[in-house]
XYZ file of C-alpha atoms in Angstrom:
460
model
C 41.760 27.641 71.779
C 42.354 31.507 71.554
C 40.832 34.006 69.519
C 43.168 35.831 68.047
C 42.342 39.344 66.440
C 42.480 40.057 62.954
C 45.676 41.141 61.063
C 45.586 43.426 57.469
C 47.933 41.391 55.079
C 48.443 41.973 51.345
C 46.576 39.754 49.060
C 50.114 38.489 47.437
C 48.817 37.164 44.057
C 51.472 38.540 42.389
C 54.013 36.877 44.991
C 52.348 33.482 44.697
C 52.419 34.079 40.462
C 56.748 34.689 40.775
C 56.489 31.300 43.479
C 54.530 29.407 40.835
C 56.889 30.710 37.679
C 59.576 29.388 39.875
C 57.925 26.091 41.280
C 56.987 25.053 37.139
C 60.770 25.835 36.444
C 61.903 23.435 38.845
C 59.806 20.821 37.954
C 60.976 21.464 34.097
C 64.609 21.447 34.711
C 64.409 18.350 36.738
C 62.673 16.305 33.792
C 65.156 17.323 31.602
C 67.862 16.408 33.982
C 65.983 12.633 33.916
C 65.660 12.387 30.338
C 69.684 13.675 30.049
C 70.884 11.229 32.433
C 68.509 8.228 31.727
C 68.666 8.596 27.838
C 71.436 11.129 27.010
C 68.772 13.359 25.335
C 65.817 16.051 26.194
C 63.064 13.855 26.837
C 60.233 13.857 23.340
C 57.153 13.694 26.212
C 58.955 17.327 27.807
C 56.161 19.259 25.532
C 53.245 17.372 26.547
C 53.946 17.152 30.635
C 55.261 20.590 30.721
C 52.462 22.439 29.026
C 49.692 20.312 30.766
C 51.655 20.700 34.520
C 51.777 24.873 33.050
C 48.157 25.167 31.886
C 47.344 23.080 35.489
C 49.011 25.653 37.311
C 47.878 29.110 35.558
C 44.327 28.304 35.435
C 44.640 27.440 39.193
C 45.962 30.652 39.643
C 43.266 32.719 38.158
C 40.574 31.462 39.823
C 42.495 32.437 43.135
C 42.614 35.898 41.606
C 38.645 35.456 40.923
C 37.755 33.755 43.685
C 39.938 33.804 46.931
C 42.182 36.781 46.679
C 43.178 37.304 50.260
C 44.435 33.282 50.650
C 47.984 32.567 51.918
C 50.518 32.685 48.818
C 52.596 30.055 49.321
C 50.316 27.286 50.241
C 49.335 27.073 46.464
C 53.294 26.989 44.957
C 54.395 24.768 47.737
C 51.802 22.558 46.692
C 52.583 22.625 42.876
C 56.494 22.073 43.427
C 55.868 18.916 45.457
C 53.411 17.359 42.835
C 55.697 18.017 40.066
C 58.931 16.217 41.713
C 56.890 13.393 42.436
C 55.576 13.145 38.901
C 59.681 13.441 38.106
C 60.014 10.609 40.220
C 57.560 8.281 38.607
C 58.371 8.954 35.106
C 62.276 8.440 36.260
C 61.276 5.524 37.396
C 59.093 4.339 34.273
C 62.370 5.111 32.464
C 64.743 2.531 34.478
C 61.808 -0.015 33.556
C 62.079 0.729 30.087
C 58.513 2.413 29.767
C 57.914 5.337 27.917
C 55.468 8.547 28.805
C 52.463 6.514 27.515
C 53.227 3.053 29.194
C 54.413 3.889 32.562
C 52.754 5.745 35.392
C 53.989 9.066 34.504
C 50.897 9.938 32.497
C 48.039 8.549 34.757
C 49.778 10.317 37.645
C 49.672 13.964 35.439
C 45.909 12.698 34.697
C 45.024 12.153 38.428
C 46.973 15.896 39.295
C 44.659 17.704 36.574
C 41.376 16.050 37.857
C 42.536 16.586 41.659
C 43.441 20.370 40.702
C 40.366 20.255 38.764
C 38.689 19.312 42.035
C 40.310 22.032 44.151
C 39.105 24.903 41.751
C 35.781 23.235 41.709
C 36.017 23.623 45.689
C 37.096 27.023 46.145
C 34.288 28.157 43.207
C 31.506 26.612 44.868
C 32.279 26.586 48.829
C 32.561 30.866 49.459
C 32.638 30.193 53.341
C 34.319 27.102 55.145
C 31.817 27.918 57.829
C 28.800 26.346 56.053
C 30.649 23.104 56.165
C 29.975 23.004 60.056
C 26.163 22.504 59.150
C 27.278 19.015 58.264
C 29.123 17.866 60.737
C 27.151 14.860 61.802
C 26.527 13.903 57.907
C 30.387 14.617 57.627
C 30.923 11.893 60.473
C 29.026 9.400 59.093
C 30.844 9.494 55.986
C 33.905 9.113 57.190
C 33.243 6.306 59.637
C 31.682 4.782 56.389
C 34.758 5.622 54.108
C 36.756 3.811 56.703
C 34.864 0.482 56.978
C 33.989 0.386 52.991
C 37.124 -1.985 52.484
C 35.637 -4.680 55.076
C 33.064 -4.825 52.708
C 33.026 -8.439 51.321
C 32.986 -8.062 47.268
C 34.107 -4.298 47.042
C 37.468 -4.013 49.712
C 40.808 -5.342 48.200
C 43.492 -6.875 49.853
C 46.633 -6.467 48.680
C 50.351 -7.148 50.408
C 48.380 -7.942 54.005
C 46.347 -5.040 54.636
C 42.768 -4.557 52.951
C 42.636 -0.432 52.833
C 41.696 -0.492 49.390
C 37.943 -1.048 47.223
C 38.334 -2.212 43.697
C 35.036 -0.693 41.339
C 35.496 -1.721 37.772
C 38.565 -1.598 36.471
C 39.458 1.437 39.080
C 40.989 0.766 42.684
C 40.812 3.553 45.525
C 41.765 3.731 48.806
C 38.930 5.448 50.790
C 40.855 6.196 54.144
C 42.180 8.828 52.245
C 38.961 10.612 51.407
C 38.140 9.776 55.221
C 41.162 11.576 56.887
C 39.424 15.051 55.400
C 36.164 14.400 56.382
C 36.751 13.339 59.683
C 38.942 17.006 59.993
C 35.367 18.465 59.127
C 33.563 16.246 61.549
C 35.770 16.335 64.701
C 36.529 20.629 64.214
C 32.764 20.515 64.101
C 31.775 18.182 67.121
C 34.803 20.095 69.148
C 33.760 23.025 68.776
C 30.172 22.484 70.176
C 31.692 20.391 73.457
C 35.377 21.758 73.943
C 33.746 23.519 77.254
C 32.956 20.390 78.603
C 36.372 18.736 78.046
C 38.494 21.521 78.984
C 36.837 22.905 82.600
C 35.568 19.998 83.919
C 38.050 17.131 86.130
C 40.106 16.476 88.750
C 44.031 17.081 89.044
C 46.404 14.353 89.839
C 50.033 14.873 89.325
C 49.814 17.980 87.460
C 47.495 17.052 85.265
C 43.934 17.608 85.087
C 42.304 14.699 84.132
C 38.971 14.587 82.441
C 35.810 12.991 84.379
C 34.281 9.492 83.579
C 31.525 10.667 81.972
C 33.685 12.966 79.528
C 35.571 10.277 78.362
C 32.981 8.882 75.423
C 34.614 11.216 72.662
C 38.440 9.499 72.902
C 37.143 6.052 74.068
C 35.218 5.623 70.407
C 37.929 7.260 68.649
C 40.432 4.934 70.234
C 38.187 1.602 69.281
C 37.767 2.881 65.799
C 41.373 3.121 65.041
C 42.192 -0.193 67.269
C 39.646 -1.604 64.448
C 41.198 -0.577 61.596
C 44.464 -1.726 62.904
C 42.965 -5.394 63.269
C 40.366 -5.598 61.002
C 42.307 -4.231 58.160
C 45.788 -4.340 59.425
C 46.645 -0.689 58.579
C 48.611 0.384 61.211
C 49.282 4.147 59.119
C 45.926 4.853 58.717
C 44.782 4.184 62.372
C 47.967 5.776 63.598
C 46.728 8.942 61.670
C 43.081 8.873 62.424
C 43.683 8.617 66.776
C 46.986 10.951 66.319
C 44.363 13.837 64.282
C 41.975 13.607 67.011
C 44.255 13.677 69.946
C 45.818 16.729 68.225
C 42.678 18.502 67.243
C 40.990 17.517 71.365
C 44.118 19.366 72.689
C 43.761 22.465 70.118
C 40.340 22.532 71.623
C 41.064 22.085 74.973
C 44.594 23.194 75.680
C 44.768 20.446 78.154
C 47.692 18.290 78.095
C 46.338 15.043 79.988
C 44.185 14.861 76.870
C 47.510 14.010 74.749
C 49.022 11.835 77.470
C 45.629 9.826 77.750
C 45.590 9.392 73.824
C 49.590 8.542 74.152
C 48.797 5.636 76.485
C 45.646 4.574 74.831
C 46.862 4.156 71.378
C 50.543 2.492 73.335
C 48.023 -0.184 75.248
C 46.085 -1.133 72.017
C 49.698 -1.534 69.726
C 50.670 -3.750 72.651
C 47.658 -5.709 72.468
C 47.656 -6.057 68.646
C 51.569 -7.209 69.007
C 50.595 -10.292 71.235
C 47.873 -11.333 69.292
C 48.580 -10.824 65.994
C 51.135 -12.197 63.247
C 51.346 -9.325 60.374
C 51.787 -6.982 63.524
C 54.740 -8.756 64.461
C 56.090 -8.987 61.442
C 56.209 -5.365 61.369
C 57.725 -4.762 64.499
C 60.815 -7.246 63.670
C 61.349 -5.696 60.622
C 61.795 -2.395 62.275
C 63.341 -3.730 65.502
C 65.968 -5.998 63.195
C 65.621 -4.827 59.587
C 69.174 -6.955 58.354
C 68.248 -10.415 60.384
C 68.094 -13.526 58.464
C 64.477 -13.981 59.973
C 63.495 -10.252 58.953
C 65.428 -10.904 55.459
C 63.375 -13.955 54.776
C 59.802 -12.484 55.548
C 60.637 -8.678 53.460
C 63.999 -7.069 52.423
C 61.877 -3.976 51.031
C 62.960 -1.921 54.001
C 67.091 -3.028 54.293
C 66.708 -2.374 50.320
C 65.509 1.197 50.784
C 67.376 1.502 53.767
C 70.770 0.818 51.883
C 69.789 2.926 48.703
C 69.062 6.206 50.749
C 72.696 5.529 52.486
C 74.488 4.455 48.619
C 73.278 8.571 48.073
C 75.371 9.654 50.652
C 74.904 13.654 51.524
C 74.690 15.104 48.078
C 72.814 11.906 46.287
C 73.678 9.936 42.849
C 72.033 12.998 40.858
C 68.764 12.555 39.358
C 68.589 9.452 36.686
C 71.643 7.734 38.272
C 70.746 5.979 41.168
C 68.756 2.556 40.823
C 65.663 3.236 42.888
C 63.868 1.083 40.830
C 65.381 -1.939 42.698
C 63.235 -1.197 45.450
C 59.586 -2.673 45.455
C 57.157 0.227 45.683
C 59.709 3.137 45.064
C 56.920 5.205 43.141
C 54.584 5.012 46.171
C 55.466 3.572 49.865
C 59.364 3.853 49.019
C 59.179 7.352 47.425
C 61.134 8.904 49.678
C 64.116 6.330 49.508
C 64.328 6.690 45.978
C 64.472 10.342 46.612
C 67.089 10.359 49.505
C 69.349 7.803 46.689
C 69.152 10.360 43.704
C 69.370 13.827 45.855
C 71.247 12.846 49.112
C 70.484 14.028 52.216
C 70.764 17.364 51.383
C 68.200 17.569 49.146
C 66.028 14.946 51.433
C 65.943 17.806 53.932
C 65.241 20.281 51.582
C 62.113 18.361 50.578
C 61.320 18.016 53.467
C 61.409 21.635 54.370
C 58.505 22.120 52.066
C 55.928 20.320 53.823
C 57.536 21.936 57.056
C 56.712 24.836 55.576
C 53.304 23.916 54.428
C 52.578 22.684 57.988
C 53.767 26.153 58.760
C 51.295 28.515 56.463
C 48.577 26.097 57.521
C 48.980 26.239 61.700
C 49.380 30.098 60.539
C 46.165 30.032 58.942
C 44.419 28.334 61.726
C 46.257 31.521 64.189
C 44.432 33.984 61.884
C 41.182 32.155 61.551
C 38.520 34.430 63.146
C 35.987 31.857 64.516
C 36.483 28.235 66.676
C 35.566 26.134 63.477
C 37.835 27.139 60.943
C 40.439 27.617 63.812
C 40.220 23.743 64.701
C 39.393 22.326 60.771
C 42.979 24.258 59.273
C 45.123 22.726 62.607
C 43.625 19.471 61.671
C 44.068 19.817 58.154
C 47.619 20.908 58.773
C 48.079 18.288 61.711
C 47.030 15.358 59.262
C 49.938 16.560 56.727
C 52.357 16.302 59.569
C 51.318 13.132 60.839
C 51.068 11.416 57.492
C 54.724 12.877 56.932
C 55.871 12.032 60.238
C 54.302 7.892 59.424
C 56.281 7.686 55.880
C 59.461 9.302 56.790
C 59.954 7.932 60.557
C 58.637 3.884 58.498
C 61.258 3.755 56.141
C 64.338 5.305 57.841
C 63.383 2.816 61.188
C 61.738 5.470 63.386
C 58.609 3.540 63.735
C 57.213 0.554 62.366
C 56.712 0.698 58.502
C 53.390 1.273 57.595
C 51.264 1.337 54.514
C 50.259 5.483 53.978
C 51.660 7.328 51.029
C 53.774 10.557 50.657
C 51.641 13.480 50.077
C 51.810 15.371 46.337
C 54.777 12.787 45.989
C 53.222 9.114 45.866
C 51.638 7.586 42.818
C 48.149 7.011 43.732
C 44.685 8.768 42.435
C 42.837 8.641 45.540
C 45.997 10.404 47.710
C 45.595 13.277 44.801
C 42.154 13.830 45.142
C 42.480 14.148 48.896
C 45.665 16.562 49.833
C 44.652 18.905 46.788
C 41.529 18.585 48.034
C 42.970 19.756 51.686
C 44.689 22.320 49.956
C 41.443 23.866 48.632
C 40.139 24.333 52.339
C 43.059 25.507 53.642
C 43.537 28.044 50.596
C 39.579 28.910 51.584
C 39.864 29.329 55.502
C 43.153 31.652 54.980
C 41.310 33.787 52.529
C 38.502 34.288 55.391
C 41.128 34.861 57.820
C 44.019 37.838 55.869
C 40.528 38.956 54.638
C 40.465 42.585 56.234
C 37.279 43.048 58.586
C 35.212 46.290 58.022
C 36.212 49.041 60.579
C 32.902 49.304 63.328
C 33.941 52.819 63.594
C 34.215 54.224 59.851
C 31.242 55.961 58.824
C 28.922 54.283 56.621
C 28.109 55.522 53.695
C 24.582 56.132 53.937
C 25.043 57.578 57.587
C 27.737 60.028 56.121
C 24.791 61.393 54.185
C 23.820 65.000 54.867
C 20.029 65.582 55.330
C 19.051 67.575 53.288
C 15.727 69.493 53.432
C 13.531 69.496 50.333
C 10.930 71.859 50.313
C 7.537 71.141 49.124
C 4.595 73.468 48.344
């Protein structure tokens, strides 16, 4: 992990303003487009989503003015534009069910993006400097270890479709590993930060590769149980593909050592192997990717050939939004979002999406370049890393890459609890890039009160 020195940028308010104009006119147009296509007429609801995703937006906006005027400009608008296409999505799809704005999940989903954005500004106002969160690091641990094993607990965790990732409180569900996956960010930038001279000095080389010592070992080892138990215990092979994949990724950010990432590789390969011989919904999953159009596969789950053959009936340039049938996928709103996408906008416009949380990756692994200490350095790459991997889990599940697992698209999945978390990542990430294009006080200008002339006051 280098230190890199600052850089003078331009605060870009009015830049991210024009972005977020643009990003709201996007979203607009493409409800319109729905209702046209769907119902051959502007959509009655376009007053009340497009004035509450507006007022969402400009509010958001002035309290970056207020409150972190030096953070990155796009992160914000990128943000914005992929939460307002998915809440296209899910009201398309409420249409091809036949439920209007109040029935379907269009309107809970614009409820959950105000109270996440609500949660964001609420972040940025309070927290002034990311670095205070390092005084919590252990507490930070603890609650995401906790976060993680809350469904296990018998009367609160939910299972539902094989894996039990969820807790059910009242009439509300949530899934907590989401809440974890930022928490732990806090708790492993912290904890590397105090020991990444340890890992990355210390071991002996063996082809190439310096390999850490026995006794050095402790930090990956307990990662690598932890996500083995999630994987078994609640048969969520996304969430402990993210949590081991986050830590490898922030441990070689630390270290710059590369035995680190092939150690983690083979680790996490060893326990999939082991979970594949011993356990049925594992292999269930593996011959649905491995044989996705087999009678055996087609039998046990035709949810993947379904989405598979949608995002190929799109073909390059798509159906055009409100003419595909997404809907006869199971889960198109959340797991399957991106199908239903890749069916209605082609490939094309697949990519393009895609591009935006490329980009987002981007400003964030930027921000982490600019950050001037070791803590916010390591929590933005591990913020930024978790976006990647989640993205990399969803996209590489349904189109066969990997094994299909149970996370959700981020911004673009129905679900409260994902909300809550990636606007809450984009609060931190908005807060560590202020710190960093913040410009540093020249050592060397004059101060004020130095500048000074003495002057001589006579007194009789």
């Amino acid at each position: 992990m280098t230190t890199i020195s600052s850089l003078a940028s331009r605060k870009g308010r009015n830049v991210e303003l024009a972005l977020l104009v643009f990003a709201v006119g996007i979203v607009v147009l493409a409800y319109i487009n729905v209702g046209i296509a769907v119902e051959g007429a502007i959509p009655p609801s376009l007053v009340a989503v497009g004035s509450g995703f507006l007022v969402i937006t400009a509010v958001f906006h002035l309290v970056m003015r207020w409150r972190a005027p030096y953070a990155d400009p796009l992160i914000l608008p990128i943000a914005t534009l992929l939460n307002g296409l998915g809440l296209v999505m899910i009201n398309r799809l409420d249409l091809a069910r036949g439920d209007d704005l109040a029935e379907g999940m269009a309107l809970r989903q614009l409820m959950w993006s105000a109270l996440a954005a609500g949660l964001a500004i609420a972040a940025l106002i309070i927290l002034r400097d990311h670095r205070i969160l390092r005084r919590y690091t252990y507490l930070a641990g603890a609650l995401g270890f906790g976060l993680l094993v809350l469904p296990l607990v018998p009367g609160l965790g939910l299972e539902n479709y094989g894996s039990r990732i969820w807790i059910k409180l009242g009439p509300f569900s949530f899934q907590p590993g989401e809440i974890a996956k930022v928490v732990l960010a806090i708790f492993f930038a912290g904890y590397l930060v105090q020991t990444r001279d340890a890992l990355s000095v210390a071991g002996r080389r063996i082809l190439g590769l310096t390999l850490p010592r026995a006794r050095d070992l402790g930090p990956i080892l307990v990662a690598w149980m932890l996500s083995v138990g999630v994987l078994v215990l609640e048969k969520d092979l996304g969430s402990s593909l993210l949590f081991f994949g986050l830590f490898v990724a922030m441990l070689y950010v630390a270290t710059e050592r590369t035995s680190w990432v092939a150690l983690g590789l083979m680790l996490f390969g060893v326990g999939c192997w082991v979970a594949n011989m011993l356990f049925s919904h594992v292999q269930q999953r593996v011959l649905l990717w491995l044989d996705t159009f087999s009678r055996e596969a087609l039998d046990t789950s035709d949810q993947l050939a379904k989405g598979i053959m949608g995002m190929g009936s799109g073909g390059m340039f798509g159906t055009g939004l409100g003419r595909g049938r997404p809907d006869l996928t199971y889960f198109a709103e959340s797991d399957f979002i991106i199908p239903s996408f890749g069916e209605e906008i082609g490939l094309v416009g697949l990519f393009a999406l895609l591009l935006l949380y490329v980009l987002l990756v981007e400003r964030g692994l930027r921000t982490a370049i600019g950050a001037r200490d070791g803590f916010g350095k390591l929590l933005a790459s591990g913020l930024a890393f978790s976006v990647a991997l989640q993205c990399f889990v969803v996209v590489g599940g349904v189109t066969r890459v990997i094994p299909l697992t149970g996370l959700t698209m981020p911004f673009l999945s129905q679900g409260g609890s994902s909300l809550l978390a990636n606007w809450t990542l984009v609060a931190l990430l908005l807060r560590i890039s202020d710190h960093a294009r913040r410009p540093v006080p020249d050592p060397e200008a004059p101060s004020p009160v130095a500048s000074d002339q003495t002057q001589v006051v006579k007194v009789r």
